[in-house]
Coordinates of C-alpha atoms and ligand atoms in Angstrom, one line a residue:
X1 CA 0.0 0.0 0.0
X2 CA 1.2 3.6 -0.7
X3 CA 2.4 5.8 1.9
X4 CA -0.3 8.3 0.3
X5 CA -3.2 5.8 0.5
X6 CA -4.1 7.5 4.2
X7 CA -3.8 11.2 2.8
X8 CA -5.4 13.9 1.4
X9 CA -5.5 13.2 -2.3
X10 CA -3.5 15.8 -4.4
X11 CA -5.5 19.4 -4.5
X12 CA -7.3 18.7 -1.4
X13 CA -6.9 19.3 2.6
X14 CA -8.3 19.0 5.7
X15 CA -9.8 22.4 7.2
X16 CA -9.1 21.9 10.9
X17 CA -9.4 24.3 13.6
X18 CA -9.0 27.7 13.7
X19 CA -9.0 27.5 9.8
X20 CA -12.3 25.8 10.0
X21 CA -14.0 28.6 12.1
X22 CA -12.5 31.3 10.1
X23 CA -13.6 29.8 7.1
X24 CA -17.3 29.5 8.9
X25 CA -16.9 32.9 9.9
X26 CA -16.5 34.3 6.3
X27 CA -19.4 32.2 4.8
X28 CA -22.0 33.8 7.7
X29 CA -20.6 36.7 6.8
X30 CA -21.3 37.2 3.4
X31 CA -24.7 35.1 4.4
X32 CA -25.0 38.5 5.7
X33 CA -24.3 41.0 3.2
X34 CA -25.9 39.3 0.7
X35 CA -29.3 38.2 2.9
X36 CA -29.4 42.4 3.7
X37 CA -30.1 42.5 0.0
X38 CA -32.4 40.2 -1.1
X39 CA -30.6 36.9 -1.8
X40 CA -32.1 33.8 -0.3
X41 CA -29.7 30.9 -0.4
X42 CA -29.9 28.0 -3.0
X43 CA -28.0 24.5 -2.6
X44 CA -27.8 22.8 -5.8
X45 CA -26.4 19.2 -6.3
X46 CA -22.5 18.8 -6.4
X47 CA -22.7 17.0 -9.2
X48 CA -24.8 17.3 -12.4
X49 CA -25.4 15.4 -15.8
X50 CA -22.6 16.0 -17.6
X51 CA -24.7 17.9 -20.1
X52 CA -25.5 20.9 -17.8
X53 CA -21.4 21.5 -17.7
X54 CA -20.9 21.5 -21.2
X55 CA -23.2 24.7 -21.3
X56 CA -20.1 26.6 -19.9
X57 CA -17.9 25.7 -23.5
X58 CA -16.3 22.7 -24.9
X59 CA -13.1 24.8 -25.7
X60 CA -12.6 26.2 -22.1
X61 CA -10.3 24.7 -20.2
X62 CA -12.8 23.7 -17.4
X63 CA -14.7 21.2 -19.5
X64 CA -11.9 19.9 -22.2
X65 CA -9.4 19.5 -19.6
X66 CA -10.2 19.6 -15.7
X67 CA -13.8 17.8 -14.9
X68 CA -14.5 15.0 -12.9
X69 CA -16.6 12.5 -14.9
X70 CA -17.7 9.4 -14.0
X71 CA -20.3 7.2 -15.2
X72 CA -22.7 6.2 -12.4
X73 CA -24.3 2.6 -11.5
X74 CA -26.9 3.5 -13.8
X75 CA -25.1 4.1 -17.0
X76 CA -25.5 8.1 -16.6
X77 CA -22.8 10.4 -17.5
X78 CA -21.9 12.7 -14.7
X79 CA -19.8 15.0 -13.5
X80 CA -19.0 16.6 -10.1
X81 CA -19.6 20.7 -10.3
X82 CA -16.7 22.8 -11.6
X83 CA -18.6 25.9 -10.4
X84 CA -22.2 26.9 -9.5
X85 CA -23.9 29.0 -12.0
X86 CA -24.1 26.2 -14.2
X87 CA -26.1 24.4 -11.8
X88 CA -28.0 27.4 -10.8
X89 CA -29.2 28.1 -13.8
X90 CA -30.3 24.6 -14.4
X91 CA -32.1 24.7 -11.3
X92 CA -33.8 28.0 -12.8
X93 CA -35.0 26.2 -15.7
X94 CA -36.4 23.6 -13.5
X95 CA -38.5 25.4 -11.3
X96 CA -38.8 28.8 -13.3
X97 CA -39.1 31.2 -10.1
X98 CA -40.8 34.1 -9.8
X99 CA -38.1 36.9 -11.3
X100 CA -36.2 38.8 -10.7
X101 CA -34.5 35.4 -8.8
X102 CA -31.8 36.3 -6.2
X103 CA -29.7 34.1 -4.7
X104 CA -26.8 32.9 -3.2
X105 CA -24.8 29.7 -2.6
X106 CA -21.3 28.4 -0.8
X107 CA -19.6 25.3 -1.2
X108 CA -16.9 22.8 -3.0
X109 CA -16.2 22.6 -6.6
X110 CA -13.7 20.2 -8.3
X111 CA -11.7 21.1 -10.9
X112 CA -8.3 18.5 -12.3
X113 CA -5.8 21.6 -11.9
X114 CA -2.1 21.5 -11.6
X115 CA -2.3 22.1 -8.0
X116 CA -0.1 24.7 -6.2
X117 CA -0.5 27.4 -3.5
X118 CA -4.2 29.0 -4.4
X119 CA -4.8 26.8 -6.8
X120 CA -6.9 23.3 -5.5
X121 CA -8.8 20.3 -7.1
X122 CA -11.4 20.5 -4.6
X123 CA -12.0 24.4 -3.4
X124 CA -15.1 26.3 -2.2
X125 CA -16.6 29.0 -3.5
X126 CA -19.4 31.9 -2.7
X127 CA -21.3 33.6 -4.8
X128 CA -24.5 34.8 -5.9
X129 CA -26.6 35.0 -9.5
X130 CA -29.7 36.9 -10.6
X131 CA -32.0 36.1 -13.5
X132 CA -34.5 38.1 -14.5
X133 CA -33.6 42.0 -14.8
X134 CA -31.5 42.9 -18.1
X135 CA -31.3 46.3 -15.9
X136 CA -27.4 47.5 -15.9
X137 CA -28.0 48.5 -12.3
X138 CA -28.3 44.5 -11.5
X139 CA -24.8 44.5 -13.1
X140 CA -23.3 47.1 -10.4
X141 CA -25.4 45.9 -7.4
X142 CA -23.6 42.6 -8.1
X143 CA -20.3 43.4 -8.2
X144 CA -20.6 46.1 -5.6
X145 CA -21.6 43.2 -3.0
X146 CA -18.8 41.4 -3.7
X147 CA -16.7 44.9 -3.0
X148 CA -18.5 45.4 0.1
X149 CA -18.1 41.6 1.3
X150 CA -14.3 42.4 0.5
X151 CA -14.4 45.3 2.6
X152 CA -16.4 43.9 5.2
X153 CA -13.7 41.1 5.5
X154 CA -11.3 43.9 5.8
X155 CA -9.2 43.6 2.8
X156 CA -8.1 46.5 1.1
X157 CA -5.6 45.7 -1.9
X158 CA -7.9 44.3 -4.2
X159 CA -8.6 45.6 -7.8
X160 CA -11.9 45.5 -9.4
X161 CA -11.2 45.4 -13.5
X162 CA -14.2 45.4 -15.4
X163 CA -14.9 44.9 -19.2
X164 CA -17.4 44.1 -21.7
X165 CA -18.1 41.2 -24.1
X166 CA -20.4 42.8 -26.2
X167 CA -24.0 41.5 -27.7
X168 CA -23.7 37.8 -28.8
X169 CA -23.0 39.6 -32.3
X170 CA -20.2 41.6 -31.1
X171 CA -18.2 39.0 -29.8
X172 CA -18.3 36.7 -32.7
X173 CA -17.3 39.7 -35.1
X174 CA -14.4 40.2 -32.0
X175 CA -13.6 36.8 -32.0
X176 CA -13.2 36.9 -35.7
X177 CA -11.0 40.2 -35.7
X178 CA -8.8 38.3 -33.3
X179 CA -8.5 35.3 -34.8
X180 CA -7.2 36.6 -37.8
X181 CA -5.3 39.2 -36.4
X182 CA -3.4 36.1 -34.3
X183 CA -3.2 34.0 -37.6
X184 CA -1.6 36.3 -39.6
X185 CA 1.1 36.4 -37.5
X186 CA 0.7 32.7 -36.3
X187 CA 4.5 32.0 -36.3
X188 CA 5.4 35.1 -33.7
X189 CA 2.8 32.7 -31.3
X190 CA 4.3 30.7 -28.7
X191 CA 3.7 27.0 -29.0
X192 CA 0.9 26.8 -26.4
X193 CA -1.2 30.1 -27.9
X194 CA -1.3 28.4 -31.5
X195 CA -3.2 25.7 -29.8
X196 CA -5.0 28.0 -27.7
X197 CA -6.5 30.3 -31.1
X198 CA -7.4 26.7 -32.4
X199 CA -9.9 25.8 -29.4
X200 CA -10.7 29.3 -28.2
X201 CA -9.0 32.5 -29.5
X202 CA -10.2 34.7 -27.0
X203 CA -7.6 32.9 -24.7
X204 CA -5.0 33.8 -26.2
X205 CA -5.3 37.8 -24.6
X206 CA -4.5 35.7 -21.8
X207 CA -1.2 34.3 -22.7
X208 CA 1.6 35.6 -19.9
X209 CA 4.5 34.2 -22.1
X210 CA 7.1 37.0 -23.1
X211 CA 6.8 35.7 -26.6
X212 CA 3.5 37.1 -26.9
X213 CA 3.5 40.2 -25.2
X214 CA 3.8 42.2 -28.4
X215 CA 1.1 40.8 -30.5
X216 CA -1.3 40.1 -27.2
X217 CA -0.5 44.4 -26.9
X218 CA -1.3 44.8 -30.3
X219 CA -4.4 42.7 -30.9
X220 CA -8.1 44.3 -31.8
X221 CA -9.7 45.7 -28.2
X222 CA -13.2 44.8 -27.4
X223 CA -14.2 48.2 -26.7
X224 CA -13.7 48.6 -30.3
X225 CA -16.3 46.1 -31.6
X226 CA -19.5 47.2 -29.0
X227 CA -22.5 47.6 -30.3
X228 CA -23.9 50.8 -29.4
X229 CA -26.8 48.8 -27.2
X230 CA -24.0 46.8 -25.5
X231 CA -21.3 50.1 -25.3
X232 CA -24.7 51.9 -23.6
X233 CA -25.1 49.0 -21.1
X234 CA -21.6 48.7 -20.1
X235 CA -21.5 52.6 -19.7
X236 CA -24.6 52.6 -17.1
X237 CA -22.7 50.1 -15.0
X238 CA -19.5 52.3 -14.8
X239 CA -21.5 55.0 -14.2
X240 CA -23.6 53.1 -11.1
X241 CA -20.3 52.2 -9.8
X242 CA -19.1 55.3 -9.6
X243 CA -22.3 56.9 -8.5
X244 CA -21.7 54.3 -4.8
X245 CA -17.9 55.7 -5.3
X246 CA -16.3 51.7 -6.2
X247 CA -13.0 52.1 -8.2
X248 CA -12.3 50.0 -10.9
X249 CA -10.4 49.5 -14.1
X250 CA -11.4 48.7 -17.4
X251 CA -9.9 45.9 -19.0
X252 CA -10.3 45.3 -22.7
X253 CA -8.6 42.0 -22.9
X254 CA -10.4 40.5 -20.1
X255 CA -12.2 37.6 -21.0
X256 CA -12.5 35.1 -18.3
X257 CA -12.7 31.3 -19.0
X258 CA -16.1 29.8 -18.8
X259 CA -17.6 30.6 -22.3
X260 CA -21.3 31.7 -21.3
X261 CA -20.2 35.3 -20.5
X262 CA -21.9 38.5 -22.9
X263 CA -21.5 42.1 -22.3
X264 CA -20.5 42.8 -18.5
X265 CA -17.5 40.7 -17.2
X266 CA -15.6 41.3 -13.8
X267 CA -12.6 40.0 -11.9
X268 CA -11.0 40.6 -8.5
X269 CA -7.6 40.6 -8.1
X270 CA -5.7 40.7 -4.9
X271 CA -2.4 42.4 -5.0
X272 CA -0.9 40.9 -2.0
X273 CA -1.1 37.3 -3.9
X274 CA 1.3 35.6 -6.9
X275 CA 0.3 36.7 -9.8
X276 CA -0.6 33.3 -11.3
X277 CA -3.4 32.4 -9.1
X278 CA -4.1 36.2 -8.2
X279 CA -8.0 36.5 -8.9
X280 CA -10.1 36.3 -5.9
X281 CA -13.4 36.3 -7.5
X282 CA -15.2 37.4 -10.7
X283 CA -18.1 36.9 -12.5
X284 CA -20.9 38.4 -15.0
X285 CA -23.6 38.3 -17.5
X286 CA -24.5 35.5 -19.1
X287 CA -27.7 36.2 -21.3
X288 CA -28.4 32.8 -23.0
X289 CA -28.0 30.5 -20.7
X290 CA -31.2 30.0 -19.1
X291 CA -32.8 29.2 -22.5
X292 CA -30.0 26.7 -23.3
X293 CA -30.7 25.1 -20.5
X294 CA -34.6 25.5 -21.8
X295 CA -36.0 28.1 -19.6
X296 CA -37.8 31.0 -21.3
X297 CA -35.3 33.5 -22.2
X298 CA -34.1 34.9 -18.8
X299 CA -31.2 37.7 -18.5
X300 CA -28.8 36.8 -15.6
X301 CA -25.8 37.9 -13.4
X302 CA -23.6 36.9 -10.6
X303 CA -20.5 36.2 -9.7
X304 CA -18.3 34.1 -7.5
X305 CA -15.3 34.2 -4.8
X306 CA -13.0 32.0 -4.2
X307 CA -13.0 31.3 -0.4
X308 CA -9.5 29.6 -0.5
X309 CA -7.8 32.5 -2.1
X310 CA -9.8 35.1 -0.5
X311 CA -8.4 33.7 3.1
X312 CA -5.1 33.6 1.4
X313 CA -5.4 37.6 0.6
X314 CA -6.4 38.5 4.5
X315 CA -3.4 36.6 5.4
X316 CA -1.4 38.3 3.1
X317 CA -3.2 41.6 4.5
X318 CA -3.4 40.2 8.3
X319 CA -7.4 40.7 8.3
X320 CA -10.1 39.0 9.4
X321 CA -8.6 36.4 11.8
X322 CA -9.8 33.6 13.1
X323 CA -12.7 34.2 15.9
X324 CA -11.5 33.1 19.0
X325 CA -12.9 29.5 19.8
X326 CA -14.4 29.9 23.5
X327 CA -16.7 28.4 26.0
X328 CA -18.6 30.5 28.3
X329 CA -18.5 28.1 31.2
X330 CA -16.2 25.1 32.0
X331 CA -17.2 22.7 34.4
X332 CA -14.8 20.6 36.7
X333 CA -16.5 17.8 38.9
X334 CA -14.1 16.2 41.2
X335 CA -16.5 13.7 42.8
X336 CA -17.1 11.1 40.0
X337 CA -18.5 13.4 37.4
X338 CA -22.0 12.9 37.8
X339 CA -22.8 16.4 38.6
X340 CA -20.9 17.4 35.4
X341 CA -23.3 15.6 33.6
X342 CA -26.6 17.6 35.2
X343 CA -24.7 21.1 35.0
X344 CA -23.5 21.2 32.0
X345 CA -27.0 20.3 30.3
X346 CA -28.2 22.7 32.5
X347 CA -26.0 25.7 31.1
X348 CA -25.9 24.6 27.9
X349 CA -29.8 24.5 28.1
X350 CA -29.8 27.9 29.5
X351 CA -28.2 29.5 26.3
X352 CA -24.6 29.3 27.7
X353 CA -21.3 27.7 26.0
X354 CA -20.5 24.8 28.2
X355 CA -17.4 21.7 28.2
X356 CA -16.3 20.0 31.0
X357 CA -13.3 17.6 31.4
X358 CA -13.5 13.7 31.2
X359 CA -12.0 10.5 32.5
X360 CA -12.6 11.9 36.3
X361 CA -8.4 13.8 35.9
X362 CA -7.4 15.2 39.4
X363 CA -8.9 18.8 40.2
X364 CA -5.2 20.1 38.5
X365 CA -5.5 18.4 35.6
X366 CA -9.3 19.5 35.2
X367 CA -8.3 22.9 35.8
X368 CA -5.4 23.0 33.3
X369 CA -8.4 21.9 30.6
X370 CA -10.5 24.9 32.1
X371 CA -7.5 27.2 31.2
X372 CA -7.4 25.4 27.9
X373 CA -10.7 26.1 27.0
X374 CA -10.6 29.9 27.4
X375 CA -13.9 29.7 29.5
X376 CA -14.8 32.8 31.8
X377 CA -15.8 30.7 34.4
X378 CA -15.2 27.7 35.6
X379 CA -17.6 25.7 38.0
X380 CA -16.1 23.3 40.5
X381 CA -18.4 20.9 42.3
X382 CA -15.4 18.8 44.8
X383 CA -16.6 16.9 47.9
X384 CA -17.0 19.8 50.4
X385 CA -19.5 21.7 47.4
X386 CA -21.5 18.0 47.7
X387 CA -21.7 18.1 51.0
X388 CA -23.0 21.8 51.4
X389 CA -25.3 21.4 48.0
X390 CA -23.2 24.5 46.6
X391 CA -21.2 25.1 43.4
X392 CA -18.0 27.1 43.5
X393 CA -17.8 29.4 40.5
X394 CA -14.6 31.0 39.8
X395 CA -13.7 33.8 37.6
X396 CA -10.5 32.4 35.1
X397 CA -9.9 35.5 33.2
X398 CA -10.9 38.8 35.6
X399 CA -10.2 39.5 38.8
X400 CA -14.0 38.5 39.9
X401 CA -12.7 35.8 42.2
X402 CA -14.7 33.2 43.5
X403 CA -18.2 32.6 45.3
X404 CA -19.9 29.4 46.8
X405 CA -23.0 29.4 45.1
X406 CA -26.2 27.3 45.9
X407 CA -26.8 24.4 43.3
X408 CA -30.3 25.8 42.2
X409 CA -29.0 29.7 41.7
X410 CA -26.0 28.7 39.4
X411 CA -27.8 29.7 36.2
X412 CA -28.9 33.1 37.5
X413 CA -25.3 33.6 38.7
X414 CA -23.7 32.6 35.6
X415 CA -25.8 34.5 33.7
X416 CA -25.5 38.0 35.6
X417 CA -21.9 37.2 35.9
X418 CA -21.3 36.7 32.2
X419 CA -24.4 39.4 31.2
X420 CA -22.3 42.4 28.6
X421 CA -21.4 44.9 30.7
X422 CA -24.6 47.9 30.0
X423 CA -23.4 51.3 28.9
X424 CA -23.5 54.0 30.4
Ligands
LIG1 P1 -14.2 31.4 -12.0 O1 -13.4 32.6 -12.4 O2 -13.9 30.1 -12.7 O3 -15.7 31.8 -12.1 O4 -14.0 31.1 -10.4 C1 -14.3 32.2 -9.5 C2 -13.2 32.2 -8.4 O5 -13.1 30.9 -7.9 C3 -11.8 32.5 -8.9 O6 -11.6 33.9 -9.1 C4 -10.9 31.9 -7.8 O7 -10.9 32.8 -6.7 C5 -11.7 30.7 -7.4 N1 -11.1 29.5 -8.1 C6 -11.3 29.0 -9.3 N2 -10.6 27.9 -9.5 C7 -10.0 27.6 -8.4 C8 -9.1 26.6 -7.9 N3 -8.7 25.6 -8.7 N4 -8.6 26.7 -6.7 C9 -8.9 27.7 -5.8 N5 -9.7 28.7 -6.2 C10 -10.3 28.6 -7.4 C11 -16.8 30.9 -11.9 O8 -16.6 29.9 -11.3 C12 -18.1 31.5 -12.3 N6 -19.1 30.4 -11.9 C13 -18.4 32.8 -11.6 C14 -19.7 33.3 -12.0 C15 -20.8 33.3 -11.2 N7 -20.0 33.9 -13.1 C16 -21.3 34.3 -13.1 N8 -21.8 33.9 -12.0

């Protein structure tokens, strides 16, 4: 047997505490920003008929290369979710909701990546997506919760670029522009681009080898090939953005690599990480594919974060750290541990955070766990407590000291003990 048969596979890990409550602690809290505007949560399947994936483009890199597929008991053709909107959608088409449909979703994707720092097989993601509206202001409301759930988490060196793809029209007459302008001078490509024009030219823009620079810097722009519908829309989201003052960049030769995307595309890039797996989130429309999916034609929007990467950036920016893991009450039972039972049910079913230790440990070693658990009190039932019917509760982190209570005022106690101090 391999030494690896009893590890993580390759592009996964184990989120273990304090990572684990962080990482809690930023899904609530965009639960939160998004939940103050509208979005109710969705949880689609993790993993689809392979059909609903191929909707995001044969030629990207997602589906020709990185999907988990699998053929199931039955004979079906699945795959495990590379992202979410795919599915949302689907979902959409399902159960055709009321619109304007908001909502939001948080969980694991699997992707067959070379994995590195940033850069898993199985991550998680959050996002949200919104069918209905065509209305440019959707656009900006979307990407300006992802800004405010970035500055909620307090990050700070992020860069928002924004672009447009253009009417279905525009970017086949782009695509076309490019292609030729890429296969005229087909010979200047690096090795890797020539392939890349084959399956999907739009790619190429996003070629970091040095042998392309020049002709990536020299290629047609998008900006040059809006229609004036789709150069009108993309105008009313820059100017909504900068109506709520959120700085961005436009970015002609953004193009993202799922293919559904028309007119408004975004990305977030963090500048405190390596520039190859860089992008903390991004997103935008993607017109047509609700009705591929065989839903009435149905406009939508959305976007999602990476949460690995995103937790990598507040490192980088030592933000948001972990909350601190803490009991309210710890309760040390020096007389055979059936009291420990009865009190900590008791706090715990008061409302209160409650542990205790185990395996009946000497009152040291019971009060060493106390310490450990960062509790604000401990209660300490020993043989003299027994004998008087009393609790002792003692302060471990002010200077409160320590009271004999009686055993059927220990709640009360406890709870004007540990009540926020009022302001005055
Ligand atoms: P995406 O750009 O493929 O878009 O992924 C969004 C984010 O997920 C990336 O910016 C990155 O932070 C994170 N991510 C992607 N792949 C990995 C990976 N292998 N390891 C770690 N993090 C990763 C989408 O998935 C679209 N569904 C976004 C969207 C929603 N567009 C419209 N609505």
């Amino acid at each position: 047997m391999a030494d690896s048969t009893f590890r993580a596979p390759k592009g996964t890990r184990d989120i273990l505490w304090p990572d684990s409550a962080r990482w809690r602690a930023l899904v609530d809290a965009f639960a939160d920003v998004v939940g103050a505007a509208g979005y109710t949560q969705v949880v689609p399947p993790m993993f689809e008929h392979v059909e609903v994936f191929h909707r995001l483009g044969d030629a990207t890199d997602v589906v020709s290369k990185e999907m988990y597929e699998f053929l199931d008991k039955g004979g079906r053709n699945i795959a495990l979710r590379p992202e979410q909107t795919a599915s949302v959608v689907r979902a959409f088409a399902e159960h055709r909701p009321v619109v304007p449909w908001k909502v939001w979703y948080a969980g694991p994707n699997f992707r067959y990546e070379r994995a590195q720092k940033g850069r898993f097989r199985q991550f998680d993601q959050v996002g949200v997506e919104a069918l209905g509206p065509d209305d440019p202001h959707l656009d900006a409301e979307v990407i300006a919760l992802a800004w405010r759930f970035y500055e909620r988490l307090g990050l700070r060196r992020v860069t928002l670029l924004v672009n447009s793809l253009g009417n279905p029209e525009d970017r086949a007459r782009y695509v076309e522009a490019l292609t030729a302008h890429f296969a005229d001078n087909r010979d200047a490509l690096s090795e890797a681009s020539r392939s890349t024009l084959e399956r999907n030219p739009l790619r190429v823009l996003d070629s970091k080898r040095p042998e392309d620079a020049d002709l990536v810097a020299a290629a047609p722009r998008m900006d040059d090939h809006l229609s004036d519908d789709a150069a009108e829309h993309f105008a009313r989201v820059c100017g909504a953005l900068d109506a709520v003052d959120i700085p961005y960049r436009v970015a002609p030769g953004l193009v993202r690599g799922l293919d559904y995307y028309l007119r408004t595309t975004f990305e977030f890039v963090a500048e405190a990480l390596d520039a190859a797996q860089d992008a903390v989130g991004g997103g935008g429309r993607y017109d047509r594919l609700a009705e591929e999916m065989g839903a009435p034609p149905t406009p939508g929007v959305g976007f999602a974060l990476g949460v690995d990467r995103t937790l990598l950036a507040c490192d980088a920016e030592g933000v948001f750290d972990a909350p601190e893991a803490a009991v309210d009450v710890f309760v040390v039972d020096t007389c055979g541990g059936d009291e420990a039972v009865l009190l900590t049910d008791e706090v715990r079913r008061a409302g209160l955070r409650a542990d205790r230790a185990w395996d009946g440990r000497s009152m040291k070693a019971q009060m060493k766990a106390a310490d450990r658990s960062n509790a604000a009190v401990a209660l300490i039932v020993g043989e003299e407590e027994r004998a008087a019917g009393t609790v002792t509760v003692r302060d471990l982190r002010g200077d409160a000291g320590q009271q004999a209570v009686a055993r059927g005022d220990v709640v009360e106690v406890l709870r004007s003990r540990l009540a926020p101090p009022t302001a005055t």
